[in-house]
């Protein structure tokens, strides 16, 4: 007896449906539906509200936190040039974390019910509905929970006076990442660099989804050789 293939009903809340797709989930999640209107995730209005975030909430909420941590290091006696170096180093570390999370966590292969469900919430929903403007940035409540262990980790590898500025720099890198990500999906850049970055990221969504994991830059894709081939290079090969 052949088991009937599960079909997702897009008119019903999706989160607890996608797990039933099993091995078919990966293919389903990477067939994008291009619509600004996103699907409903949960039956509950409360849980549904936690999945929707306006992009500007990210700088409004987190930039004051960034400033607080940086000022903490300034009050401990660090000069402005020292603070700049620490903040820039924090941003640099964020870019590596951005790449690593995107490549190894957000693109992990799943097939179990709960594996598919969690993956959909983390990143699968973004690949399925890449233009959903209310689910492009990370929900602040989830970010706040994750920042606690990250802050404790930073304290382990830094001094009491350098840790706050390093953490503030990393958090600033995250804010830049989330705002850039929204911009790449919904803005129409006219200058060369943002146009190139937008093309690079949309290529990840619509052409080669297993390459091009950088959002704010292609730096780590170059380092780890996950740059997607250009059409010209592909033809030459």
PDB file of C-alpha atoms in Angstrom:
ATOM      1  CA  UNK A   1       0.000   0.000   0.000  1.00  0.00           C
ATOM      2  CA  UNK A   2       1.521   3.376  -1.037  1.00  0.00           C
ATOM      3  CA  UNK A   3       1.246   6.194   1.520  1.00  0.00           C
ATOM      4  CA  UNK A   4      -0.605   9.226   0.225  1.00  0.00           C
ATOM      5  CA  UNK A   5       1.614  12.278  -0.282  1.00  0.00           C
ATOM      6  CA  UNK A   6       0.886  15.092   2.165  1.00  0.00           C
ATOM      7  CA  UNK A   7      -0.246  18.406   0.684  1.00  0.00           C
ATOM      8  CA  UNK A   8       0.154  21.698   2.560  1.00  0.00           C
ATOM      9  CA  UNK A   9      -2.996  23.822   2.652  1.00  0.00           C
ATOM     10  CA  UNK A  10      -1.759  27.404   2.224  1.00  0.00           C
ATOM     11  CA  UNK A  11      -5.097  28.769   3.439  1.00  0.00           C
ATOM     12  CA  UNK A  12      -4.550  27.279   6.907  1.00  0.00           C
ATOM     13  CA  UNK A  13      -1.839  28.020   9.524  1.00  0.00           C
ATOM     14  CA  UNK A  14       1.360  26.462   8.184  1.00  0.00           C
ATOM     15  CA  UNK A  15       3.722  25.781  11.080  1.00  0.00           C
ATOM     16  CA  UNK A  16       2.197  22.528  12.271  1.00  0.00           C
ATOM     17  CA  UNK A  17       1.518  21.320   8.731  1.00  0.00           C
ATOM     18  CA  UNK A  18       5.010  21.417   7.226  1.00  0.00           C
ATOM     19  CA  UNK A  19       6.399  18.697   9.486  1.00  0.00           C
ATOM     20  CA  UNK A  20       4.147  16.163   7.765  1.00  0.00           C
ATOM     21  CA  UNK A  21       5.984  16.692   4.472  1.00  0.00           C
ATOM     22  CA  UNK A  22       8.839  14.477   5.647  1.00  0.00           C
ATOM     23  CA  UNK A  23      11.602  14.160   3.063  1.00  0.00           C
ATOM     24  CA  UNK A  24       9.585  16.280   0.619  1.00  0.00           C
ATOM     25  CA  UNK A  25       9.876  19.311   2.928  1.00  0.00           C
ATOM     26  CA  UNK A  26      13.234  20.557   1.589  1.00  0.00           C
ATOM     27  CA  UNK A  27      12.053  20.668  -2.009  1.00  0.00           C
ATOM     28  CA  UNK A  28       8.756  22.298  -0.985  1.00  0.00           C
ATOM     29  CA  UNK A  29      10.445  24.990   1.141  1.00  0.00           C
ATOM     30  CA  UNK A  30      12.829  25.931  -1.668  1.00  0.00           C
ATOM     31  CA  UNK A  31      10.107  26.524  -4.250  1.00  0.00           C
ATOM     32  CA  UNK A  32       9.407  30.209  -3.496  1.00  0.00           C
ATOM     33  CA  UNK A  33       6.009  31.876  -3.610  1.00  0.00           C
ATOM     34  CA  UNK A  34       6.601  35.521  -4.528  1.00  0.00           C
ATOM     35  CA  UNK A  35       3.986  37.506  -2.633  1.00  0.00           C
ATOM     36  CA  UNK A  36       4.264  40.478  -0.263  1.00  0.00           C
ATOM     37  CA  UNK A  37       1.390  39.001   1.753  1.00  0.00           C
ATOM     38  CA  UNK A  38       2.756  36.289   4.027  1.00  0.00           C
ATOM     39  CA  UNK A  39       0.890  33.179   5.191  1.00  0.00           C
ATOM     40  CA  UNK A  40      -0.561  32.621   8.624  1.00  0.00           C
ATOM     41  CA  UNK A  41       1.690  30.589  10.914  1.00  0.00           C
ATOM     42  CA  UNK A  42      -0.427  29.891  14.004  1.00  0.00           C
ATOM     43  CA  UNK A  43      -4.101  29.610  14.902  1.00  0.00           C
ATOM     44  CA  UNK A  44      -3.436  31.649  18.049  1.00  0.00           C
ATOM     45  CA  UNK A  45      -3.399  35.422  17.488  1.00  0.00           C
ATOM     46  CA  UNK A  46      -0.827  35.831  20.280  1.00  0.00           C
ATOM     47  CA  UNK A  47       1.741  33.435  18.802  1.00  0.00           C
ATOM     48  CA  UNK A  48       1.019  34.772  15.332  1.00  0.00           C
ATOM     49  CA  UNK A  49       1.807  38.322  16.469  1.00  0.00           C
ATOM     50  CA  UNK A  50       5.246  37.221  17.722  1.00  0.00           C
ATOM     51  CA  UNK A  51       6.198  36.092  14.209  1.00  0.00           C
ATOM     52  CA  UNK A  52       5.527  39.469  12.573  1.00  0.00           C
ATOM     53  CA  UNK A  53       8.006  42.348  12.938  1.00  0.00           C
ATOM     54  CA  UNK A  54       8.285  45.700  11.168  1.00  0.00           C
ATOM     55  CA  UNK A  55      11.868  46.215   9.973  1.00  0.00           C
ATOM     56  CA  UNK A  56      12.273  49.547  11.777  1.00  0.00           C
ATOM     57  CA  UNK A  57      11.618  47.880  15.138  1.00  0.00           C
ATOM     58  CA  UNK A  58      15.136  46.424  14.946  1.00  0.00           C
ATOM     59  CA  UNK A  59      17.122  49.702  15.050  1.00  0.00           C
ATOM     60  CA  UNK A  60      14.599  51.322  17.416  1.00  0.00           C
ATOM     61  CA  UNK A  61      14.928  48.495  19.955  1.00  0.00           C
ATOM     62  CA  UNK A  62      18.574  47.472  19.605  1.00  0.00           C
ATOM     63  CA  UNK A  63      20.549  50.635  18.825  1.00  0.00           C
ATOM     64  CA  UNK A  64      20.007  52.041  22.359  1.00  0.00           C
ATOM     65  CA  UNK A  65      21.292  48.710  23.709  1.00  0.00           C
ATOM     66  CA  UNK A  66      24.334  48.989  21.431  1.00  0.00           C
ATOM     67  CA  UNK A  67      25.028  52.496  22.764  1.00  0.00           C
ATOM     68  CA  UNK A  68      24.633  51.371  26.382  1.00  0.00           C
ATOM     69  CA  UNK A  69      27.199  48.599  26.023  1.00  0.00           C
ATOM     70  CA  UNK A  70      29.695  50.824  24.177  1.00  0.00           C
ATOM     71  CA  UNK A  71      29.318  53.594  26.782  1.00  0.00           C
ATOM     72  CA  UNK A  72      29.995  51.014  29.477  1.00  0.00           C
ATOM     73  CA  UNK A  73      33.465  50.389  28.010  1.00  0.00           C
ATOM     74  CA  UNK A  74      34.050  54.147  27.623  1.00  0.00           C
ATOM     75  CA  UNK A  75      33.239  54.702  31.305  1.00  0.00           C
ATOM     76  CA  UNK A  76      35.835  52.046  32.178  1.00  0.00           C
ATOM     77  CA  UNK A  77      38.565  54.235  30.700  1.00  0.00           C
ATOM     78  CA  UNK A  78      38.993  53.193  27.070  1.00  0.00           C
ATOM     79  CA  UNK A  79      39.895  55.897  24.559  1.00  0.00           C
ATOM     80  CA  UNK A  80      37.817  56.603  21.462  1.00  0.00           C
ATOM     81  CA  UNK A  81      40.319  54.915  19.075  1.00  0.00           C
ATOM     82  CA  UNK A  82      40.302  51.800  21.286  1.00  0.00           C
ATOM     83  CA  UNK A  83      36.500  51.764  21.298  1.00  0.00           C
ATOM     84  CA  UNK A  84      36.391  52.074  17.504  1.00  0.00           C
ATOM     85  CA  UNK A  85      38.740  49.099  17.120  1.00  0.00           C
ATOM     86  CA  UNK A  86      36.698  46.967  19.531  1.00  0.00           C
ATOM     87  CA  UNK A  87      33.389  47.851  17.869  1.00  0.00           C
ATOM     88  CA  UNK A  88      34.800  47.136  14.405  1.00  0.00           C
ATOM     89  CA  UNK A  89      36.154  43.807  15.642  1.00  0.00           C
ATOM     90  CA  UNK A  90      32.706  42.972  17.055  1.00  0.00           C
ATOM     91  CA  UNK A  91      31.147  43.762  13.657  1.00  0.00           C
ATOM     92  CA  UNK A  92      33.792  41.604  11.948  1.00  0.00           C
ATOM     93  CA  UNK A  93      33.002  38.655  14.240  1.00  0.00           C
ATOM     94  CA  UNK A  94      29.297  39.152  13.489  1.00  0.00           C
ATOM     95  CA  UNK A  95      29.919  38.809   9.739  1.00  0.00           C
ATOM     96  CA  UNK A  96      31.477  35.385  10.344  1.00  0.00           C
ATOM     97  CA  UNK A  97      28.604  34.401  12.637  1.00  0.00           C
ATOM     98  CA  UNK A  98      26.117  35.619  10.006  1.00  0.00           C
ATOM     99  CA  UNK A  99      27.711  33.382   7.374  1.00  0.00           C
ATOM    100  CA  UNK A 100      28.110  30.378   9.690  1.00  0.00           C
ATOM    101  CA  UNK A 101      24.514  30.450  10.968  1.00  0.00           C
ATOM    102  CA  UNK A 102      23.110  30.895   7.466  1.00  0.00           C
ATOM    103  CA  UNK A 103      25.147  28.103   5.938  1.00  0.00           C
ATOM    104  CA  UNK A 104      25.226  25.461   8.666  1.00  0.00           C
ATOM    105  CA  UNK A 105      22.055  26.058  10.712  1.00  0.00           C
ATOM    106  CA  UNK A 106      19.550  27.794   8.450  1.00  0.00           C
ATOM    107  CA  UNK A 107      20.340  25.435   5.563  1.00  0.00           C
ATOM    108  CA  UNK A 108      20.507  22.217   7.565  1.00  0.00           C
ATOM    109  CA  UNK A 109      18.679  19.298   5.918  1.00  0.00           C
ATOM    110  CA  UNK A 110      15.677  18.019   7.886  1.00  0.00           C
ATOM    111  CA  UNK A 111      13.032  15.370   7.307  1.00  0.00           C
ATOM    112  CA  UNK A 112      11.505  14.584  10.720  1.00  0.00           C
ATOM    113  CA  UNK A 113       8.266  16.232  11.827  1.00  0.00           C
ATOM    114  CA  UNK A 114       9.850  18.481  14.476  1.00  0.00           C
ATOM    115  CA  UNK A 115      13.011  19.039  12.442  1.00  0.00           C
ATOM    116  CA  UNK A 116      10.944  20.376   9.541  1.00  0.00           C
ATOM    117  CA  UNK A 117       8.752  22.438  11.849  1.00  0.00           C
ATOM    118  CA  UNK A 118      11.674  24.122  13.624  1.00  0.00           C
ATOM    119  CA  UNK A 119      13.548  24.674  10.363  1.00  0.00           C
ATOM    120  CA  UNK A 120      10.479  26.291   8.817  1.00  0.00           C
ATOM    121  CA  UNK A 121      10.245  28.727  11.719  1.00  0.00           C
ATOM    122  CA  UNK A 122      13.978  29.499  11.576  1.00  0.00           C
ATOM    123  CA  UNK A 123      14.505  29.934   7.853  1.00  0.00           C
ATOM    124  CA  UNK A 124      12.334  27.708   5.678  1.00  0.00           C
ATOM    125  CA  UNK A 125       9.497  30.234   5.821  1.00  0.00           C
ATOM    126  CA  UNK A 126      11.820  32.889   4.389  1.00  0.00           C
ATOM    127  CA  UNK A 127      12.767  30.751   1.407  1.00  0.00           C
ATOM    128  CA  UNK A 128       9.150  29.757   0.814  1.00  0.00           C
ATOM    129  CA  UNK A 129       7.859  33.346   1.086  1.00  0.00           C
ATOM    130  CA  UNK A 130      10.956  35.514   0.419  1.00  0.00           C
ATOM    131  CA  UNK A 131       9.011  38.756  -0.018  1.00  0.00           C
ATOM    132  CA  UNK A 132       7.005  38.508   3.224  1.00  0.00           C
ATOM    133  CA  UNK A 133       7.908  41.924   4.619  1.00  0.00           C
ATOM    134  CA  UNK A 134       6.866  41.150   8.198  1.00  0.00           C
ATOM    135  CA  UNK A 135       9.069  38.059   8.526  1.00  0.00           C
ATOM    136  CA  UNK A 136      12.334  39.329   7.085  1.00  0.00           C
ATOM    137  CA  UNK A 137      13.881  40.478  10.357  1.00  0.00           C
ATOM    138  CA  UNK A 138      14.373  38.399  13.488  1.00  0.00           C
ATOM    139  CA  UNK A 139      11.635  38.844  16.137  1.00  0.00           C
ATOM    140  CA  UNK A 140      12.980  40.950  19.036  1.00  0.00           C
ATOM    141  CA  UNK A 141      11.678  38.549  21.694  1.00  0.00           C
ATOM    142  CA  UNK A 142      13.682  35.688  20.186  1.00  0.00           C
ATOM    143  CA  UNK A 143      16.742  37.929  19.788  1.00  0.00           C
ATOM    144  CA  UNK A 144      16.577  38.935  23.459  1.00  0.00           C
ATOM    145  CA  UNK A 145      16.585  35.286  24.540  1.00  0.00           C
ATOM    146  CA  UNK A 146      19.587  34.474  22.324  1.00  0.00           C
ATOM    147  CA  UNK A 147      21.575  37.524  23.459  1.00  0.00           C
ATOM    148  CA  UNK A 148      21.840  36.241  27.035  1.00  0.00           C
ATOM    149  CA  UNK A 149      24.079  33.222  26.273  1.00  0.00           C
ATOM    150  CA  UNK A 150      25.989  35.219  23.639  1.00  0.00           C
ATOM    151  CA  UNK A 151      26.785  37.947  26.191  1.00  0.00           C
ATOM    152  CA  UNK A 152      27.951  35.308  28.675  1.00  0.00           C
ATOM    153  CA  UNK A 153      30.174  33.803  25.963  1.00  0.00           C
ATOM    154  CA  UNK A 154      31.690  37.198  25.140  1.00  0.00           C
ATOM    155  CA  UNK A 155      32.496  37.721  28.836  1.00  0.00           C
ATOM    156  CA  UNK A 156      34.387  34.407  28.893  1.00  0.00           C
ATOM    157  CA  UNK A 157      36.755  35.502  26.111  1.00  0.00           C
ATOM    158  CA  UNK A 158      37.226  39.175  26.977  1.00  0.00           C
ATOM    159  CA  UNK A 159      38.066  41.465  29.870  1.00  0.00           C
ATOM    160  CA  UNK A 160      35.388  43.266  31.925  1.00  0.00           C
ATOM    161  CA  UNK A 161      36.198  46.557  30.163  1.00  0.00           C
ATOM    162  CA  UNK A 162      36.515  45.292  26.563  1.00  0.00           C
ATOM    163  CA  UNK A 163      33.586  42.845  26.610  1.00  0.00           C
ATOM    164  CA  UNK A 164      30.798  45.470  26.480  1.00  0.00           C
ATOM    165  CA  UNK A 165      32.256  47.272  23.418  1.00  0.00           C
ATOM    166  CA  UNK A 166      32.897  43.971  21.627  1.00  0.00           C
ATOM    167  CA  UNK A 167      29.353  42.834  22.361  1.00  0.00           C
ATOM    168  CA  UNK A 168      27.959  46.229  21.312  1.00  0.00           C
ATOM    169  CA  UNK A 169      29.878  45.972  18.041  1.00  0.00           C
ATOM    170  CA  UNK A 170      28.532  42.490  17.392  1.00  0.00           C
ATOM    171  CA  UNK A 171      24.999  43.654  18.140  1.00  0.00           C
ATOM    172  CA  UNK A 172      25.502  46.636  15.815  1.00  0.00           C
ATOM    173  CA  UNK A 173      26.607  44.167  13.135  1.00  0.00           C
ATOM    174  CA  UNK A 174      23.369  42.258  13.665  1.00  0.00           C
ATOM    175  CA  UNK A 175      21.279  45.444  13.310  1.00  0.00           C
ATOM    176  CA  UNK A 176      23.110  46.292  10.085  1.00  0.00           C
ATOM    177  CA  UNK A 177      22.516  42.746   8.838  1.00  0.00           C
ATOM    178  CA  UNK A 178      18.765  42.722   9.503  1.00  0.00           C
ATOM    179  CA  UNK A 179      18.237  46.192   7.981  1.00  0.00           C
ATOM    180  CA  UNK A 180      20.388  45.286   4.970  1.00  0.00           C
ATOM    181  CA  UNK A 181      18.453  42.053   4.502  1.00  0.00           C
ATOM    182  CA  UNK A 182      15.145  43.902   4.425  1.00  0.00           C
ATOM    183  CA  UNK A 183      16.603  46.499   2.044  1.00  0.00           C
ATOM    184  CA  UNK A 184      17.843  43.852  -0.386  1.00  0.00           C
ATOM    185  CA  UNK A 185      14.378  42.307  -0.629  1.00  0.00           C
ATOM    186  CA  UNK A 186      12.236  45.423  -0.818  1.00  0.00           C
ATOM    187  CA  UNK A 187      14.297  48.408  -2.017  1.00  0.00           C
ATOM    188  CA  UNK A 188      15.205  49.282  -5.585  1.00  0.00           C
ATOM    189  CA  UNK A 189      18.845  50.415  -5.317  1.00  0.00           C
ATOM    190  CA  UNK A 190      20.291  52.569  -8.085  1.00  0.00           C
ATOM    191  CA  UNK A 191      23.988  52.708  -7.138  1.00  0.00           C
ATOM    192  CA  UNK A 192      26.448  49.978  -8.077  1.00  0.00           C
ATOM    193  CA  UNK A 193      27.315  48.342  -4.734  1.00  0.00           C
ATOM    194  CA  UNK A 194      23.767  47.901  -3.349  1.00  0.00           C
ATOM    195  CA  UNK A 195      22.497  46.802  -6.777  1.00  0.00           C
ATOM    196  CA  UNK A 196      25.226  44.164  -6.908  1.00  0.00           C
ATOM    197  CA  UNK A 197      24.468  43.024  -3.346  1.00  0.00           C
ATOM    198  CA  UNK A 198      20.743  42.754  -4.104  1.00  0.00           C
ATOM    199  CA  UNK A 199      21.423  40.685  -7.222  1.00  0.00           C
ATOM    200  CA  UNK A 200      23.828  38.505  -5.237  1.00  0.00           C
ATOM    201  CA  UNK A 201      21.269  37.792  -2.499  1.00  0.00           C
ATOM    202  CA  UNK A 202      18.272  37.240  -4.775  1.00  0.00           C
ATOM    203  CA  UNK A 203      20.453  34.832  -6.730  1.00  0.00           C
ATOM    204  CA  UNK A 204      20.655  32.801  -3.505  1.00  0.00           C
ATOM    205  CA  UNK A 205      16.877  32.714  -3.287  1.00  0.00           C
ATOM    206  CA  UNK A 206      15.895  32.081  -6.886  1.00  0.00           C
ATOM    207  CA  UNK A 207      18.822  30.412  -8.646  1.00  0.00           C
ATOM    208  CA  UNK A 208      21.484  28.699  -6.490  1.00  0.00           C
ATOM    209  CA  UNK A 209      20.171  28.248  -2.959  1.00  0.00           C
ATOM    210  CA  UNK A 210      23.126  26.210  -1.691  1.00  0.00           C
ATOM    211  CA  UNK A 211      25.656  29.011  -2.297  1.00  0.00           C
ATOM    212  CA  UNK A 212      25.933  32.738  -1.541  1.00  0.00           C
ATOM    213  CA  UNK A 213      25.327  32.675   2.221  1.00  0.00           C
ATOM    214  CA  UNK A 214      26.605  36.187   2.967  1.00  0.00           C
ATOM    215  CA  UNK A 215      24.012  38.944   3.371  1.00  0.00           C
ATOM    216  CA  UNK A 216      25.957  42.096   4.194  1.00  0.00           C
ATOM    217  CA  UNK A 217      28.928  41.048   2.029  1.00  0.00           C
ATOM    218  CA  UNK A 218      30.383  38.164   0.026  1.00  0.00           C
ATOM    219  CA  UNK A 219      33.578  38.112   2.141  1.00  0.00           C
ATOM    220  CA  UNK A 220      33.143  34.705   3.779  1.00  0.00           C
ATOM    221  CA  UNK A 221      31.693  33.167   0.623  1.00  0.00           C
ATOM    222  CA  UNK A 222      34.999  34.055  -1.026  1.00  0.00           C
ATOM    223  CA  UNK A 223      37.039  32.709   1.889  1.00  0.00           C
ATOM    224  CA  UNK A 224      35.142  29.393   2.073  1.00  0.00           C
ATOM    225  CA  UNK A 225      34.563  29.078  -1.686  1.00  0.00           C
ATOM    226  CA  UNK A 226      30.782  29.169  -1.631  1.00  0.00           C
ATOM    227  CA  UNK A 227      30.476  31.942  -4.183  1.00  0.00           C
ATOM    228  CA  UNK A 228      27.862  31.057  -6.806  1.00  0.00           C
ATOM    229  CA  UNK A 229      29.120  30.798 -10.367  1.00  0.00           C
ATOM    230  CA  UNK A 230      28.215  33.671 -12.620  1.00  0.00           C
ATOM    231  CA  UNK A 231      26.348  32.801 -15.815  1.00  0.00           C
ATOM    232  CA  UNK A 232      29.355  33.846 -17.861  1.00  0.00           C
ATOM    233  CA  UNK A 233      31.668  31.545 -15.899  1.00  0.00           C
ATOM    234  CA  UNK A 234      29.190  28.685 -16.141  1.00  0.00           C
ATOM    235  CA  UNK A 235      29.047  29.055 -19.950  1.00  0.00           C
ATOM    236  CA  UNK A 236      32.837  29.231 -20.198  1.00  0.00           C
ATOM    237  CA  UNK A 237      33.116  26.018 -18.165  1.00  0.00           C
TER     238      UNK A 237
END
